[in-house]
Short mmCIF file of C-alpha atoms in Angstrom, two decimals:
data_model
loop_
_atom_site.label_atom_id
_atom_site.label_comp_id
_atom_site.label_asym_id
_atom_site.label_seq_id
_atom_site.Cartn_x
_atom_site.Cartn_y
_atom_site.Cartn_z
CA MET A 112 138.88 129.61 99.15
CA PHE A 113 139.65 125.94 99.71
CA SER A 114 136.53 124.87 97.80
CA GLU A 115 137.40 127.18 94.90
CA LEU A 116 140.95 125.80 94.80
CA LEU A 117 139.59 122.24 94.71
CA SER A 118 137.24 123.17 91.86
CA VAL A 119 140.24 124.44 89.84
CA LEU A 120 142.44 121.41 90.55
CA PHE A 121 139.62 118.89 90.26
CA PRO A 122 136.81 120.29 88.06
CA LEU A 123 133.37 118.85 88.73
CA ARG A 124 132.20 116.10 86.45
CA CYS A 125 128.76 114.51 86.41
CA ILE A 126 129.03 111.57 88.76
CA HIS A 127 126.63 109.50 86.64
CA CYS A 128 127.76 110.01 83.03
CA GLY A 129 131.11 111.82 83.38
CA ARG A 130 130.27 115.03 81.55
CA GLY A 131 131.96 118.12 82.98
CA GLY A 132 130.48 121.05 84.86
CA GLU A 133 128.13 119.87 87.62
CA TRP A 134 127.56 117.07 90.15
CA LEU A 135 124.80 116.00 87.78
CA CYS A 136 124.53 117.30 84.23
CA PRO A 137 121.09 118.54 83.04
CA GLU A 138 120.51 115.31 81.14
CA CYS A 139 121.10 113.18 84.25
CA VAL A 140 119.07 115.52 86.48
CA ALA A 141 116.17 114.82 84.13
CA LEU A 142 116.65 111.08 84.81
CA LEU A 143 116.03 111.45 88.56
CA ARG A 144 112.66 109.88 89.41
CA PRO A 145 110.87 111.61 92.31
CA LEU A 146 108.66 109.40 94.45
CA GLY A 147 104.99 110.24 94.42
CA PRO A 148 102.61 111.93 94.17
CA HIS A 149 100.89 108.93 95.80
CA PHE A 150 102.65 106.74 98.34
CA CYS A 151 101.95 104.55 101.36
CA CYS A 152 101.35 106.89 104.29
CA ARG A 153 103.27 104.46 106.53
CA CYS A 154 106.39 103.27 104.68
CA GLY A 155 106.45 105.71 101.75
CA ARG A 156 106.29 103.09 99.00
CA PRO A 157 104.89 104.68 95.83
CA SER A 158 101.42 103.45 94.90
CA LEU A 159 98.43 104.35 92.78
CA SER A 160 96.74 105.92 95.82
CA ARG A 161 97.39 106.68 99.50
CA THR A 162 96.28 103.19 100.47
CA ALA A 163 96.62 101.63 103.88
CA ASP A 164 96.95 98.19 102.27
CA CYS A 165 100.59 98.33 101.21
CA PRO A 166 102.16 95.02 100.08
CA GLU A 167 105.55 96.03 101.47
CA CYS A 168 104.65 96.96 105.04
CA ARG A 169 101.44 94.89 105.45
CA GLY A 170 101.74 92.75 108.57
CA ARG A 171 105.14 94.18 109.54
CA GLU A 172 105.93 95.87 112.83
CA LEU A 173 107.51 99.20 111.94
CA HIS A 174 108.33 101.49 114.85
CA PHE A 175 108.33 104.78 112.93
CA LYS A 176 105.21 106.82 112.26
CA THR A 177 105.88 107.45 108.59
CA ALA A 178 108.74 107.33 106.07
CA ARG A 179 109.41 109.55 103.07
CA ALA A 180 112.11 109.58 100.42
CA ALA A 181 112.86 112.02 97.64
CA TYR A 182 113.84 109.70 94.76
CA TYR A 183 113.80 106.14 93.49
CA PHE A 184 117.12 104.45 94.29
CA GLU A 185 118.19 104.00 90.69
CA GLY A 186 120.24 105.69 87.98
CA PRO A 187 121.69 109.07 88.98
CA ALA A 188 120.24 108.84 92.52
CA ARG A 189 122.10 105.57 93.08
CA SER A 190 125.28 107.12 91.68
CA LEU A 191 125.01 110.06 94.08
CA VAL A 192 124.51 107.80 97.10
CA HIS A 193 127.36 105.46 96.15
CA ARG A 194 129.79 108.29 95.43
CA LEU A 195 129.01 109.95 98.77
CA LYS A 196 129.16 106.65 100.65
CA TYR A 197 132.15 104.92 99.10
CA SER A 198 134.29 107.52 97.30
CA GLY A 199 134.85 110.17 99.95
CA GLN A 200 132.92 112.86 98.06
CA ARG A 201 131.67 114.58 101.22
CA ARG A 202 130.63 117.77 99.41
CA LEU A 203 127.93 115.76 97.63
CA ALA A 204 125.86 115.83 100.84
CA SER A 205 125.01 119.52 100.37
CA TYR A 206 123.97 118.99 96.75
CA MET A 207 121.83 115.99 97.69
CA ALA A 208 120.13 118.00 100.44
CA GLU A 209 119.45 120.80 97.96
CA ILE A 210 117.69 118.60 95.41
CA ALA A 211 115.95 116.48 98.07
CA CYS A 212 114.39 119.56 99.65
CA ASN A 213 112.66 120.31 96.36
CA GLN A 214 110.53 117.20 96.82
CA ALA A 215 107.27 117.36 98.79
CA GLY A 216 107.49 115.73 102.19
CA LEU A 217 111.17 116.44 102.80
CA THR A 218 110.65 120.02 103.91
CA SER A 219 109.14 121.52 107.03
CA SER A 220 108.27 124.97 108.30
CA ASP A 221 107.74 123.58 111.79
CA LYS A 222 110.71 124.70 113.89
CA ALA A 223 109.80 122.11 116.54
CA VAL A 224 111.24 119.44 114.24
CA THR A 225 114.54 117.93 115.43
CA LEU A 226 116.75 115.91 113.09
CA THR A 227 118.95 112.97 114.01
CA TYR A 228 120.53 110.23 111.89
CA VAL A 229 121.32 106.53 111.62
CA PRO A 230 124.65 105.78 113.35
CA LEU A 231 127.70 103.83 112.15
CA HIS A 232 129.75 101.46 114.27
CA SER A 233 133.05 103.03 115.38
CA ALA A 234 135.13 100.57 113.31
CA LYS A 235 133.29 101.43 110.09
CA LEU A 236 133.36 105.13 110.98
CA LEU A 237 137.14 104.96 111.46
CA ASN A 238 137.57 103.09 108.18
CA ARG A 239 135.35 105.41 106.13
CA GLY A 240 136.22 108.59 107.99
CA TYR A 241 132.65 109.91 108.16
CA ASN A 242 129.01 108.88 108.43
CA GLN A 243 127.24 109.60 105.13
CA ALA A 244 123.84 109.74 106.86
CA GLY A 245 125.28 112.28 109.31
CA LEU A 246 126.63 114.45 106.48
CA PHE A 247 123.27 114.37 104.70
CA ALA A 248 121.44 115.20 107.96
CA LYS A 249 123.79 118.13 108.65
CA ALA A 250 123.22 119.47 105.15
CA LEU A 251 119.44 119.20 105.59
CA SER A 252 119.73 120.89 108.99
CA ARG A 253 121.58 123.86 107.51
CA ARG A 254 119.27 124.15 104.51
CA LEU A 255 116.01 123.89 106.48
CA GLY A 256 117.19 125.74 109.58
CA LEU A 257 116.29 122.79 111.82
CA PRO A 258 118.22 121.60 114.91
CA LEU A 259 120.30 118.44 114.60
CA GLN A 260 121.23 116.14 117.47
CA ASP A 261 123.52 113.09 117.54
CA LEU A 262 121.28 110.77 119.58
CA LEU A 263 122.16 107.21 118.59
CA CYS A 264 125.19 104.95 118.60
CA LYS A 265 125.89 101.49 117.22
CA GLN A 266 127.23 99.20 119.93
CA HIS A 267 128.58 96.35 117.82
CA PRO A 268 129.19 95.64 114.12
CA THR A 269 126.57 93.81 112.09
CA LEU A 270 126.50 91.90 108.82
CA ALA A 271 125.89 93.81 105.59
CA GLN A 272 122.13 94.30 105.39
CA ASN A 273 121.95 94.16 101.59
CA ARG A 274 122.42 90.37 101.59
CA LEU A 275 119.72 89.60 104.16
CA GLY A 276 115.95 89.14 104.06
CA PHE A 277 113.37 91.00 106.16
CA GLU A 278 113.54 88.78 109.23
CA GLU A 279 117.31 88.31 108.97
CA ARG A 280 117.79 92.08 108.85
CA ARG A 281 115.71 92.52 111.99
CA GLN A 282 117.65 89.85 113.86
CA ASN A 283 120.96 91.22 112.59
CA LEU A 284 120.22 94.66 114.07
CA GLU A 285 118.64 93.51 117.32
CA GLY A 286 120.41 95.09 120.28
CA SER A 287 123.01 96.87 118.15
CA ILE A 288 121.46 100.37 118.30
CA THR A 289 121.31 102.27 121.59
CA LEU A 290 120.69 105.80 122.75
CA ARG A 291 123.96 107.69 123.15
CA ARG A 292 124.96 108.01 126.80
CA GLY A 293 123.47 111.16 128.30
CA ALA A 294 121.54 111.97 125.10
CA SER A 295 118.18 113.74 125.39
CA LEU A 296 116.13 116.14 123.35
CA GLU A 297 117.15 119.70 124.02
CA SER A 298 114.72 121.98 125.84
CA GLY A 299 112.02 123.26 123.49
CA GLN A 300 112.76 120.53 120.92
CA SER A 301 110.33 117.86 122.09
CA GLY A 302 108.05 118.05 119.03
CA ARG A 303 108.62 115.95 115.90
CA LEU A 304 111.76 113.84 115.70
CA VAL A 305 113.01 112.96 112.23
CA LEU A 306 115.51 110.17 111.58
CA VAL A 307 117.66 110.81 108.48
CA ASP A 308 119.42 108.22 106.32
CA ASP A 309 120.73 108.04 102.77
CA VAL A 310 118.63 105.09 101.51
CA TYR A 311 115.48 103.29 102.66
CA THR A 312 115.71 99.65 101.58
CA THR A 313 113.38 97.51 103.70
CA GLY A 314 112.92 99.86 106.67
CA SER A 315 114.58 97.45 109.12
CA THR A 316 117.39 99.80 110.15
CA ALA A 317 115.07 102.80 110.37
CA SER A 318 112.56 100.79 112.40
CA GLU A 319 115.15 99.62 114.94
CA CYS A 320 116.50 103.17 115.35
CA ALA A 321 112.95 104.49 115.72
CA ARG A 322 112.16 101.84 118.33
CA VAL A 323 115.09 102.94 120.49
CA LEU A 324 114.25 106.63 120.10
CA ALA A 325 110.56 106.07 120.87
CA GLU A 326 111.21 103.90 123.92
CA GLU A 327 114.00 106.02 125.39
CA LEU A 328 112.69 109.51 124.57
CA GLY A 329 108.93 108.92 124.37
CA VAL A 330 108.49 110.52 120.94
CA GLU A 331 107.07 109.50 117.59
CA VAL A 332 109.69 109.20 114.86
CA GLU A 333 109.45 110.06 111.18
CA VAL A 334 112.01 108.93 108.61
CA TRP A 335 113.49 111.02 105.80
CA THR A 336 115.85 109.50 103.20
CA PHE A 337 117.37 110.74 99.98
CA ALA A 338 116.36 107.65 98.01
CA ARG A 339 114.28 104.51 98.35
CA THR A 340 114.46 101.02 96.94
CA VAL A 341 111.15 100.08 95.31
CA LYS A 342 110.49 96.40 94.67
#
């Protein structure tokens, strides 16, 4: 009832072009660029073939097993992420999960998969009011019928990652991510662990989270994101 009342008071408009009716109008849906069909089997960067010689992750220490994203981080996909992240449009998370699940690699019939997500520092969480990665992970959990656990926390604030290079990002995050006190994988959920985030940029944040999860829980970590920056 509350959602229907909101839709009457504030009718949906396309968050990319402003046309009325849907989160994304048909014209803007057509502008979404899915990643694939070929991509690096390690970091998920699109390529001409499933090559092991990827220019983006070559020579880098990445602590996750593999990373996959649904769309290029551009155009309507960027608008969706920014509106969810900065404009309080929490309901967008369900729509983003719906269209992400249509892309190969972001679905699973294996019920042994457990989802978790990249944490926010408490100060940023208080300021924003929610964790966009957590909302997206919860929406994926409901849609795929997979368990979700809040396993990580961010101990201290860090500089904005978007202004830093590869090595600076790694140093910026070092020691900031820890396993939540008392956290452990629930009984029967010790299979695949998937770390969820909204955007994969360089993989530094995902790698640090995966390192903590792998060392503390002894599991391999996969990464799922809605969108991915492609250089």
